[in-house]
């Protein structure tokens, strides 16, 4: 399959909490979408630490993004050029809506649930497969 990367002017970036096994074992979905189209650009799983955001940022590099919209989490402030960074909920509505959709469709992402993953591998696979199916129409 051929992958075509288009230039993207602006992106919305956010992180989403879930857990594996118990709530003390937190797992975060870091997610970036095109601000204008809502198309998923990239996502990674990990902890809520800078190195995981840096993985996502590396995946976004080929898009030539000139504007980042975030909620102002510390990793964004530390690693995005302030001239390219805008903080505020008014600019992250599309990605927040995507997270609501994910929570509605994947029980593992609901905050109060009896359905959860027992392994990191299954957690990431289930959510990753859903994102690929939902965002790209691809059954991976």
XYZ file of C-alpha atoms in Angstrom:
140
model
C 0.000 0.000 0.000
C 1.251 3.471 -0.888
C 1.136 6.223 1.747
C 0.780 9.825 0.592
C 1.615 12.543 3.108
C -0.074 15.903 2.531
C 1.033 19.195 4.065
C -1.046 20.066 7.118
C -1.206 23.666 8.320
C -2.607 23.108 11.796
C -3.128 20.191 14.145
C -5.004 19.576 17.362
C -3.087 17.436 19.861
C -4.456 15.915 23.044
C -3.938 12.994 25.377
C -6.604 10.599 26.677
C -6.493 8.549 29.876
C -7.284 4.878 30.310
C -5.821 2.018 32.315
C -4.629 -1.570 32.051
C -5.518 -4.025 34.807
C -6.191 -1.407 37.482
C -6.546 2.349 37.625
C -3.080 2.631 39.136
C -1.618 1.320 35.833
C -2.424 4.322 33.670
C -2.157 4.228 29.887
C -2.417 7.334 27.725
C -3.437 7.698 24.089
C -1.630 10.691 22.558
C -3.544 11.741 19.470
C -3.152 14.353 16.699
C -5.715 15.362 14.062
C -5.834 17.849 11.204
C -7.459 20.987 12.632
C -9.421 21.694 9.453
C -10.557 18.232 8.325
C -10.512 16.250 11.570
C -8.461 13.509 9.858
C -6.304 11.462 12.231
C -2.633 12.208 11.559
C -0.906 10.064 14.181
C -1.299 8.469 17.591
C 0.903 6.749 20.158
C 0.332 4.976 23.460
C 2.354 5.332 26.626
C 2.650 7.196 29.879
C 1.883 10.877 30.363
C 5.528 11.833 30.007
C 7.513 13.993 27.615
C 9.233 11.122 25.789
C 5.874 9.756 24.606
C 4.870 13.161 23.242
C 8.231 13.356 21.484
C 7.380 10.049 19.718
C 4.123 11.605 18.492
C 5.913 14.787 17.460
C 8.381 12.723 15.394
C 5.452 11.072 13.571
C 4.013 14.532 12.792
C 7.258 15.965 11.377
C 6.628 14.900 7.727
C 3.377 16.920 7.644
C 5.163 20.287 7.938
C 2.752 21.554 10.590
C 2.935 25.286 11.271
C 0.338 25.589 14.088
C -0.347 23.330 17.085
C -3.518 23.639 19.174
C -3.389 22.001 22.615
C -4.839 22.181 26.100
C -1.524 23.448 27.498
C -0.226 20.283 29.170
C 3.410 20.768 30.238
C 4.945 18.498 27.571
C 3.405 20.672 24.856
C 4.726 23.867 26.408
C 8.204 22.371 26.732
C 8.525 20.872 23.251
C 6.479 23.012 20.845
C 7.868 26.320 19.613
C 5.779 29.050 21.335
C 5.370 30.855 17.998
C 3.601 27.762 16.600
C 1.619 26.881 19.739
C -1.875 28.049 20.702
C -3.402 26.928 24.003
C -7.144 26.854 24.518
C -10.215 24.658 24.485
C -11.812 26.746 21.716
C -9.278 25.290 19.258
C -9.403 21.647 20.413
C -13.099 20.923 19.992
C -12.676 18.418 17.142
C -10.193 16.251 19.004
C -12.267 16.391 22.194
C -15.255 15.226 20.122
C -13.173 12.329 18.739
C -12.295 11.331 22.291
C -15.981 11.374 23.229
C -16.707 9.096 20.274
C -13.912 6.732 21.307
C -15.227 6.600 24.880
C -18.760 5.887 23.616
C -17.656 3.070 21.305
C -14.851 1.422 23.271
C -15.851 0.396 26.789
C -12.195 0.131 27.836
C -11.890 3.926 27.598
C -14.862 4.751 29.839
C -13.721 6.100 33.190
C -16.077 3.971 35.309
C -16.215 0.561 33.681
C -15.977 -3.133 34.420
C -14.471 -3.718 30.970
C -10.716 -3.227 30.845
C -7.631 -4.697 29.255
C -5.453 -7.059 31.257
C -2.360 -6.467 29.136
C -0.791 -3.417 27.534
C -0.528 -5.279 24.233
C -4.275 -6.027 24.053
C -5.164 -2.511 25.201
C -3.099 -0.872 22.469
C -4.216 -3.376 19.789
C -7.944 -2.975 20.453
C -7.839 0.819 20.483
C -5.376 1.026 17.578
C -7.495 -1.306 15.440
C -10.602 0.746 16.176
C -8.867 4.018 15.289
C -7.603 2.547 12.016
C -11.066 1.218 11.163
C -12.912 4.373 12.226
C -10.463 6.962 10.834
C -9.308 5.242 7.658
C -11.949 2.584 6.965
C -9.229 -0.054 7.067
C -9.680 -3.446 8.679
C -6.091 -4.035 9.755
